[in-house]
CSV table of C-alpha atoms and ligand atoms in Angstrom, one decimal:
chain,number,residue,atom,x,y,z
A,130,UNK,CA,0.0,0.0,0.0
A,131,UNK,CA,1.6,3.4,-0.4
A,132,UNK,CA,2.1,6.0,2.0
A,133,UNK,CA,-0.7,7.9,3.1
A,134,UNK,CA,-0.5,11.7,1.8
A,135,UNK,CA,0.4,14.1,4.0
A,136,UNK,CA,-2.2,15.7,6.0
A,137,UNK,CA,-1.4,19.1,4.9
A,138,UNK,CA,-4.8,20.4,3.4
A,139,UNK,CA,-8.1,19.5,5.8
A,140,UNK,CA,-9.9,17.1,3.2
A,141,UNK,CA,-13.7,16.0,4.5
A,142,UNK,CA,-15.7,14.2,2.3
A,143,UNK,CA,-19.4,13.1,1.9
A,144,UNK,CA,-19.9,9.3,0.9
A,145,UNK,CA,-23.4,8.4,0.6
A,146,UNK,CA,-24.6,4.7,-0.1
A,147,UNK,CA,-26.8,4.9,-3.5
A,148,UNK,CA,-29.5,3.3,-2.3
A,149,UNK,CA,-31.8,5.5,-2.8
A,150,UNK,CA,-32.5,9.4,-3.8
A,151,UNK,CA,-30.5,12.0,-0.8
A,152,UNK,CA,-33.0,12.3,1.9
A,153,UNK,CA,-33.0,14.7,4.4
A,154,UNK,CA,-30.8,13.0,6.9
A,155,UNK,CA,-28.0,12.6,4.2
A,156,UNK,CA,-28.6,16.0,3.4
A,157,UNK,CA,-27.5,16.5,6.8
A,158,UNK,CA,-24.2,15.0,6.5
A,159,UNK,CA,-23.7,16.4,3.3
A,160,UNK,CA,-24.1,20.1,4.6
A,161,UNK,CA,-22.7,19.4,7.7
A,162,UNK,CA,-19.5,18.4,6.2
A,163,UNK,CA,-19.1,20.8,3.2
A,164,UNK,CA,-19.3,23.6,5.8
A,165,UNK,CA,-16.8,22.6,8.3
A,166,UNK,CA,-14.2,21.5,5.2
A,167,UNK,CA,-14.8,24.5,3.4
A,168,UNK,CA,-14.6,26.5,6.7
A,169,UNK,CA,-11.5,24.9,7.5
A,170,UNK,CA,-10.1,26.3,3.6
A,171,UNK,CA,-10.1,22.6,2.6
A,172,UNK,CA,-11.6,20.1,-0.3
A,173,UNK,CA,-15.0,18.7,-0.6
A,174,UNK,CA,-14.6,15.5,-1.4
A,175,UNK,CA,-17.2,13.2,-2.8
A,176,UNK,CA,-17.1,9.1,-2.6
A,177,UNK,CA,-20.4,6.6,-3.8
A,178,UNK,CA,-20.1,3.8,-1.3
A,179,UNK,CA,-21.3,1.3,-4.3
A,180,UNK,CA,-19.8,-1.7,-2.6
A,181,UNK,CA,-22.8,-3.2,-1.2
A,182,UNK,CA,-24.0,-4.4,-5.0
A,183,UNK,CA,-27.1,-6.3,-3.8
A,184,UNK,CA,-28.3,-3.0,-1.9
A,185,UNK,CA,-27.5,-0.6,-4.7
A,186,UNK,CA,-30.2,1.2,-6.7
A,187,UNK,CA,-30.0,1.6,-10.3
A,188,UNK,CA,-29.3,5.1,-10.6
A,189,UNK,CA,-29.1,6.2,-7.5
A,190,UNK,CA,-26.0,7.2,-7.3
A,191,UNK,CA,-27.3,9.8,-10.5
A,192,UNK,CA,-30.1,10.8,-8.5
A,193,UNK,CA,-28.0,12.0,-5.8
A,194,UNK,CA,-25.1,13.6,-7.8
A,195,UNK,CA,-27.6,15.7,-9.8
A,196,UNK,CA,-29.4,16.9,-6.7
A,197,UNK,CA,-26.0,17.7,-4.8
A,198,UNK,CA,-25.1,19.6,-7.9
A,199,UNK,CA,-29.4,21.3,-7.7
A,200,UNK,CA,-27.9,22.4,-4.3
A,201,UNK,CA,-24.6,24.3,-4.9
A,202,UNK,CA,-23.4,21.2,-2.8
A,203,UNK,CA,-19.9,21.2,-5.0
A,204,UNK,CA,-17.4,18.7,-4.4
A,205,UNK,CA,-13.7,18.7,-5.7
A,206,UNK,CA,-12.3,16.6,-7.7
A,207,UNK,CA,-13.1,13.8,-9.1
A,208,UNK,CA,-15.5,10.9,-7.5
A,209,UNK,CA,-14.5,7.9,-6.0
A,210,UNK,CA,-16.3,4.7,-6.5
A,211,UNK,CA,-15.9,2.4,-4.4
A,212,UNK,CA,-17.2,-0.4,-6.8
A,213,UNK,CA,-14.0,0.4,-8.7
A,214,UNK,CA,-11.8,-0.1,-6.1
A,215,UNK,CA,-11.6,-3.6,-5.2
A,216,UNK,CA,-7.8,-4.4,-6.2
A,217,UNK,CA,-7.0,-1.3,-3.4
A,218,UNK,CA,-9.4,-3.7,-0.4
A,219,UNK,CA,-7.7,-6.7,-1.4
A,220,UNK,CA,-4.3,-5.0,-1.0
A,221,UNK,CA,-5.4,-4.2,2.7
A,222,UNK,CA,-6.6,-7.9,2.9
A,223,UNK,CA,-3.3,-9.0,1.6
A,224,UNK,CA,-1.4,-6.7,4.5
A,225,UNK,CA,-3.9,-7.6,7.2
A,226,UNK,CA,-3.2,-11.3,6.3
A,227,UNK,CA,0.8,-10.8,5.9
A,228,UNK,CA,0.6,-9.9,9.7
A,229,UNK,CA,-1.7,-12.8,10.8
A,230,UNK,CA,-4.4,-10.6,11.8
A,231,UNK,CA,-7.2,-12.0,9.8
A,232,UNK,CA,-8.6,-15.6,9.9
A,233,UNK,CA,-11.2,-17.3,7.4
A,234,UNK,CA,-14.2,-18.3,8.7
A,235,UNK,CA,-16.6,-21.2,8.1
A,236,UNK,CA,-19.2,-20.2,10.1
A,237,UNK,CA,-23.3,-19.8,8.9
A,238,UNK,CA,-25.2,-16.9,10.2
A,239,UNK,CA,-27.7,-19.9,11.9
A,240,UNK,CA,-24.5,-21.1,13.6
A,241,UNK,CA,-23.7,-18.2,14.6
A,242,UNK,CA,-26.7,-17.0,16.5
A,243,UNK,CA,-26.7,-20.7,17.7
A,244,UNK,CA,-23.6,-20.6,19.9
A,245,UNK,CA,-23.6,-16.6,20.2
A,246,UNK,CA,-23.2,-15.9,24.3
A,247,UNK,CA,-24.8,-12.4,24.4
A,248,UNK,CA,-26.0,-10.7,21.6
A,249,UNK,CA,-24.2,-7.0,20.7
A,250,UNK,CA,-25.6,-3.6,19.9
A,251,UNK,CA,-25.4,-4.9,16.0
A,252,UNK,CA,-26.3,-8.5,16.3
A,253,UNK,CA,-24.6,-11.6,17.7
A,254,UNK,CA,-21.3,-11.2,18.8
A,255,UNK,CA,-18.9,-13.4,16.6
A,256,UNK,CA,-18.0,-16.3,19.8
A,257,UNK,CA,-14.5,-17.0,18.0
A,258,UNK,CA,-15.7,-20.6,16.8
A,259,UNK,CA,-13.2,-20.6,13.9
A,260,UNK,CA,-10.3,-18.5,15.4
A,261,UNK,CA,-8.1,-21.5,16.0
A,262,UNK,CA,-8.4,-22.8,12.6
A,263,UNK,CA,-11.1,-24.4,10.8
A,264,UNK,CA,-12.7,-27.6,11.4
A,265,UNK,CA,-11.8,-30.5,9.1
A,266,UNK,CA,-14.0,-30.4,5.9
A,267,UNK,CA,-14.6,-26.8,6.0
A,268,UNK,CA,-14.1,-24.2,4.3
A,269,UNK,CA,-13.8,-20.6,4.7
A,270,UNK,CA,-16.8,-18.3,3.9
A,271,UNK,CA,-15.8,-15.2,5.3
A,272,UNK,CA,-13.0,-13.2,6.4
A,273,UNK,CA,-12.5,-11.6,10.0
A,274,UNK,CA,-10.5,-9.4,11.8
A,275,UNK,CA,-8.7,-10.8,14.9
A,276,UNK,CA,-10.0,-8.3,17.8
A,277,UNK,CA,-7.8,-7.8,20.8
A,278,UNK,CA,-9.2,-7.7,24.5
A,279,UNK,CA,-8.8,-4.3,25.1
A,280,UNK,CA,-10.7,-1.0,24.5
A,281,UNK,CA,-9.9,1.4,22.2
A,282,UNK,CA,-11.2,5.6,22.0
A,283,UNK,CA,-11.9,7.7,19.9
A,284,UNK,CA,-12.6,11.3,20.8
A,285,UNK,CA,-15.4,12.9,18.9
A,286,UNK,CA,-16.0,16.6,18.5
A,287,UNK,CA,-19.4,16.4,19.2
A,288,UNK,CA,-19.9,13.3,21.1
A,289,UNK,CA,-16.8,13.2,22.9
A,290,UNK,CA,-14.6,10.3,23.9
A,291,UNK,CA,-16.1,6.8,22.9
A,292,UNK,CA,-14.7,3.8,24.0
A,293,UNK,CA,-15.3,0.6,22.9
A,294,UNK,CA,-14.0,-3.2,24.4
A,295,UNK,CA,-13.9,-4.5,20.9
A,296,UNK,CA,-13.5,-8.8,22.0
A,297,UNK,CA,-16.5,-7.9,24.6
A,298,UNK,CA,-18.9,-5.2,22.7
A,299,UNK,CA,-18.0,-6.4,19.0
A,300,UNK,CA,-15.9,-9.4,18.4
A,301,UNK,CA,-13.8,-10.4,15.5
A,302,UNK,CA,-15.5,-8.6,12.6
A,303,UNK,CA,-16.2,-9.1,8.9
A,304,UNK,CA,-13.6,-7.9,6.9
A,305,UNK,CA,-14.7,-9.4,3.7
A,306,UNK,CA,-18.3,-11.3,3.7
A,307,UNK,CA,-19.2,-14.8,2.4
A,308,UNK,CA,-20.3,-13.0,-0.7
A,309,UNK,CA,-17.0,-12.1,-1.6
A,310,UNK,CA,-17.3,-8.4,-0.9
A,311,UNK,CA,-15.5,-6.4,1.0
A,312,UNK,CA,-16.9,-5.2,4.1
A,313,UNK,CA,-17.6,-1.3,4.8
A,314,UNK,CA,-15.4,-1.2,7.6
A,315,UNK,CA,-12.3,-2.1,5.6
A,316,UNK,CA,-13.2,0.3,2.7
A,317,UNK,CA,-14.2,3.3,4.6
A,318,UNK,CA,-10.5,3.1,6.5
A,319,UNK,CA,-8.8,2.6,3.0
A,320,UNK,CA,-10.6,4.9,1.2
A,321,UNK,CA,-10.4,7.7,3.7
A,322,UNK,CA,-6.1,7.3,4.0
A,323,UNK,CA,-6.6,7.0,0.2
A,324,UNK,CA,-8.2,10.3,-0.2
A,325,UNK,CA,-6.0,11.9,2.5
A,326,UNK,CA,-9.4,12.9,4.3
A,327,UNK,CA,-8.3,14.3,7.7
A,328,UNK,CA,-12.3,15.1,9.3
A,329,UNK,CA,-14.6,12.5,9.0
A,330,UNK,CA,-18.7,14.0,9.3
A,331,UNK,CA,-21.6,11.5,9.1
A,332,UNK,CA,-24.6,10.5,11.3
A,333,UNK,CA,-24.2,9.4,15.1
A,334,UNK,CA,-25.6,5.8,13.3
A,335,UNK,CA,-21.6,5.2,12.9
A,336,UNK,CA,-20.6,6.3,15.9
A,337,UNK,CA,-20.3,3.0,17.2
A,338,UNK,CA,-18.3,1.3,14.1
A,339,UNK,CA,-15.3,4.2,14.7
A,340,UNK,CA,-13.7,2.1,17.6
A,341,UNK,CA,-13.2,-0.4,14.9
A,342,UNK,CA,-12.4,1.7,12.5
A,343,UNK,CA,-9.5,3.3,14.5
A,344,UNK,CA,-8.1,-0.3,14.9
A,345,UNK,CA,-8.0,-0.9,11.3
A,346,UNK,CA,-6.2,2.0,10.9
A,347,UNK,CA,-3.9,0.7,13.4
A,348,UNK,CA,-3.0,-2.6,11.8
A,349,UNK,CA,-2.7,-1.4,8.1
A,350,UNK,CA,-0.5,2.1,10.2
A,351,UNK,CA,-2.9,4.7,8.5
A,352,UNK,CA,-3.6,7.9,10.0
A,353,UNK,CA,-6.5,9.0,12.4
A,354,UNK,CA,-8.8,11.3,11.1
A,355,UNK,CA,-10.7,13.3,13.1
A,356,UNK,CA,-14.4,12.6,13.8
A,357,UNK,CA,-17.5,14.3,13.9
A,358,UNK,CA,-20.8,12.5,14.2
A,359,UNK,CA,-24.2,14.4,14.1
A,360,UNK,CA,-27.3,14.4,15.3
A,361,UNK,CA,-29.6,12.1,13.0
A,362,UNK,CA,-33.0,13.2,11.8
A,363,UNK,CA,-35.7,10.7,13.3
A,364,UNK,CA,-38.9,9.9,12.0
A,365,UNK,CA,-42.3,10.3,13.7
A,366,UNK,CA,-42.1,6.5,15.1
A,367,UNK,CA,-38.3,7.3,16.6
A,368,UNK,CA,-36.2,5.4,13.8
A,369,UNK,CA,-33.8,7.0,12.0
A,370,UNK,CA,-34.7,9.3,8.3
A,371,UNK,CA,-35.0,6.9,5.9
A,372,UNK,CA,-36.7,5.5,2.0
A,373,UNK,CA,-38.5,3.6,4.6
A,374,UNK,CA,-40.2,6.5,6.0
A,375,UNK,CA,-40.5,7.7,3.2
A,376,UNK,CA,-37.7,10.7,3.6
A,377,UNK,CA,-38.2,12.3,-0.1
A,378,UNK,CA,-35.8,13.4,-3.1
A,379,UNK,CA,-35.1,17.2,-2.1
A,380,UNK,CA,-34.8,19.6,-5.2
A,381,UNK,CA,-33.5,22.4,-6.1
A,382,UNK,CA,-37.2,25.1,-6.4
A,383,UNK,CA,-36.7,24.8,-2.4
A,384,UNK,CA,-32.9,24.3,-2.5
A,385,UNK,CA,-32.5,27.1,-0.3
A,386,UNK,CA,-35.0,26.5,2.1
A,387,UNK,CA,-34.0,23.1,2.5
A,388,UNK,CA,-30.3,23.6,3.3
A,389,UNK,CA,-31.5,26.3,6.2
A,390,UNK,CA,-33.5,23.9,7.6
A,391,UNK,CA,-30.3,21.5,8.0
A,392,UNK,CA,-28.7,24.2,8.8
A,393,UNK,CA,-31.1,24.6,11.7
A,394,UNK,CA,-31.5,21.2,12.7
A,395,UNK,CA,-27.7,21.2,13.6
A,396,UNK,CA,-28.4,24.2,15.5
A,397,UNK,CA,-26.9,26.8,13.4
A,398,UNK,CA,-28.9,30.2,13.6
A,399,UNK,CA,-29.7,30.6,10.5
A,400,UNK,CA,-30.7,34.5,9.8
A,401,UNK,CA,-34.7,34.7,9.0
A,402,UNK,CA,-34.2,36.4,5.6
A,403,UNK,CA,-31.4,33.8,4.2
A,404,UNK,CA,-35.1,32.0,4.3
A,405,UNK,CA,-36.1,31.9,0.6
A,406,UNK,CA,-32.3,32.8,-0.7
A,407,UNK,CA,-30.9,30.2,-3.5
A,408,UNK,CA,-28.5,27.6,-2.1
A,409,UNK,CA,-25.3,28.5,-2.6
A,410,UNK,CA,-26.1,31.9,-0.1
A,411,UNK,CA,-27.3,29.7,2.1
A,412,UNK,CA,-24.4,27.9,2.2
A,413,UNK,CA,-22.4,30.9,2.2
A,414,UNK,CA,-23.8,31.9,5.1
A,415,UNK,CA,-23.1,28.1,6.7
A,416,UNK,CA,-19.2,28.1,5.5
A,417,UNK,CA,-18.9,31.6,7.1
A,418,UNK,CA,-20.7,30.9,10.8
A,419,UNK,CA,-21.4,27.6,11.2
A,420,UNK,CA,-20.1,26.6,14.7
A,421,UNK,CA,-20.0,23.5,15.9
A,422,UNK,CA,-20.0,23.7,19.6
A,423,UNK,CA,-23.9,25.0,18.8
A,424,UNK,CA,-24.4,21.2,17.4
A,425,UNK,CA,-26.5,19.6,19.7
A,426,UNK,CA,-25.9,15.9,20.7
A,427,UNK,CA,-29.3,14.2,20.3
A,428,UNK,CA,-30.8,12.8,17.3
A,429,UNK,CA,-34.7,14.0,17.7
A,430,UNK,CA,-37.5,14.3,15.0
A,431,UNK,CA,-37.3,16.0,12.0
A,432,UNK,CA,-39.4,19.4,12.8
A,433,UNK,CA,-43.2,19.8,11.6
A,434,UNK,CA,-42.1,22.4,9.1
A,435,UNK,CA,-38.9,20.2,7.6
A,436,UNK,CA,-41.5,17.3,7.1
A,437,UNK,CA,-43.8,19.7,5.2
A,438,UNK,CA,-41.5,21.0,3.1
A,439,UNK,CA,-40.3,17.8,2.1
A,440,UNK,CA,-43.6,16.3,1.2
B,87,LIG,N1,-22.2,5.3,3.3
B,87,LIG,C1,-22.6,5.6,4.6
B,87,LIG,C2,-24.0,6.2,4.6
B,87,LIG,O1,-24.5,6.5,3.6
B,87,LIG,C3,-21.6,6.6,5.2
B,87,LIG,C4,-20.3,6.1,5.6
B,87,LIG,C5,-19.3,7.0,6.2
B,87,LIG,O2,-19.5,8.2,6.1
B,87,LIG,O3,-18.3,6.5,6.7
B,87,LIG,O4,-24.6,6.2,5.7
């Protein structure tokens, strides 16, 4: 793998899954993080986490591009797919395996839950049934990361310092599923030192996947980032903004409008009379003020007014 660059420009980024059109709680992360990079005088960076085929929507990733664009949302050079980068994950594989850190793993997702002592905050955690070698007659599925049994922190700007026990609260991870693709947690990490991104912004959802994320960047000896995680935007029954709840496609006739409201949501006092100004004012006004010890911590539901503008 080659050296990481050097961390002399700030470089934040916005890397949405296409799964579906931008809804508002992507729209959050996407302002969020062009006005703290562009605050800090550095790039925009834009990366469509395609990895994930089965999940992707045809044209999606389109849909979303176009509306960033509707938005004055402007990124810098050129996108990164992450479809297009598998030769890059299986170099990390490749390191990760060089230094005995990885181990294949036989195990079905009913054996699994079968043997699974307690179950974590994302499912069962992995018991280490196949981290000693494989049973005779079988054969690898998946590939995991050897965990150690200690925690490790991470100090977020927002949300302050996180630890996490990774052997007790997560266990040895997927680093590259039984499907054969790579697994988020590996790509984000290479991606990120790829890109030379030094501020990480996306939704509190993730917050808990940084602890391993940080190790990653350990073994493969890539550089820290530093993280921000915001507040998400909940729907009237408490889950996360999502297609499920029907979050819509924003546009650009209420471009303006829109971004304000995120602006607002993550507690940025937007002035009344930026209300019906195009986008890129808006965002003007965000680059120039936005502050983000006003962030609050909580995720909450999206305000009455949001929701009707959306619909
Ligand atoms: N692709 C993820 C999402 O759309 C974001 C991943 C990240 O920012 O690390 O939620």
């Amino acid at each position: 793998m080659p050296p990481a660059p050097l961390a002399t420009t700030p470089v934040g980024r916005f890397a949405p899954s296409p799964t579906g059109p931008l809804h508002f709680g992507s729209l959050l992360t996407a302002v969020g993080s062009y006005c703290l990079a562009r605050q800090a005088g550095g790039l925009w960076l834009l990366r469509i986490e395609d990895l994930d085929t089965p999940r992707v929507v045809p044209g999606a990733a389109d849909t979303i591009l176009h509306t960033l664009d509707a938005l004055a949302l402007h990124w810098d050079g050129e996108i990164l797919y992450q479809s297009r980068r598998t030769s890059r994950y299986t170099e990390a594989l490749d390191i990760l395996e060089q230094k005995g850190l990885i181990y294949g793993c036989a195990c079905s997702r009913k054996e699994i839950l079968a043997s699974a002592p307690h179950p974590g905050e994302e499912g069962p955690i992995y018991p280490g049934l196949c981290r000693h070698g494989l049973a005779a007659g079988r054969a690898p599925r998946a590939w995991r990361l050897r965990v150690p049994a200690r925690s490790v922190a991470v100090t977020d700007s927002i949300c302050g310092r996180q630890s996490q026990h990774l052997a007790e609260d997560v266990g040895d991870f997927v680093v590259r599923r039984a499907d054969g693709l790579f697994a988020y947690q590996l790509a984000v990490v290479v991606d990120d030192a790829d890109s030379g991104v030094t501020q990480v912004v996306r939704g509190q959802d993730l917050l808990t996947s940084t602890p391993r994320q940080i190790y990653l960047q350990e073994c493969l000896g890539l550089p820290h980032p530093c993280y921000i995680h915001l507040p998400l935007a909940l729907a009237a029954d408490g889950e996360k903004i999502s297609k499920r709840h029907g979050a819509v496609a924003v546009g650009r006739e209420e471009g303006g409008t829109l971004i304000a409201a995120a602006l607002r949501f993550l507690g940025q006092a937007v002035p009344a009379e930026l209300e019906q100004a195009p986008p890129e004012e808006v965002l003007r006004w965000g680059v120039a003020h936005f502050d983000l010890r006003r962030v609050p911590k909580d995720s909450r539901p999206l305000p009455e007014d949001v929701r009707a503008c959306l619909s």
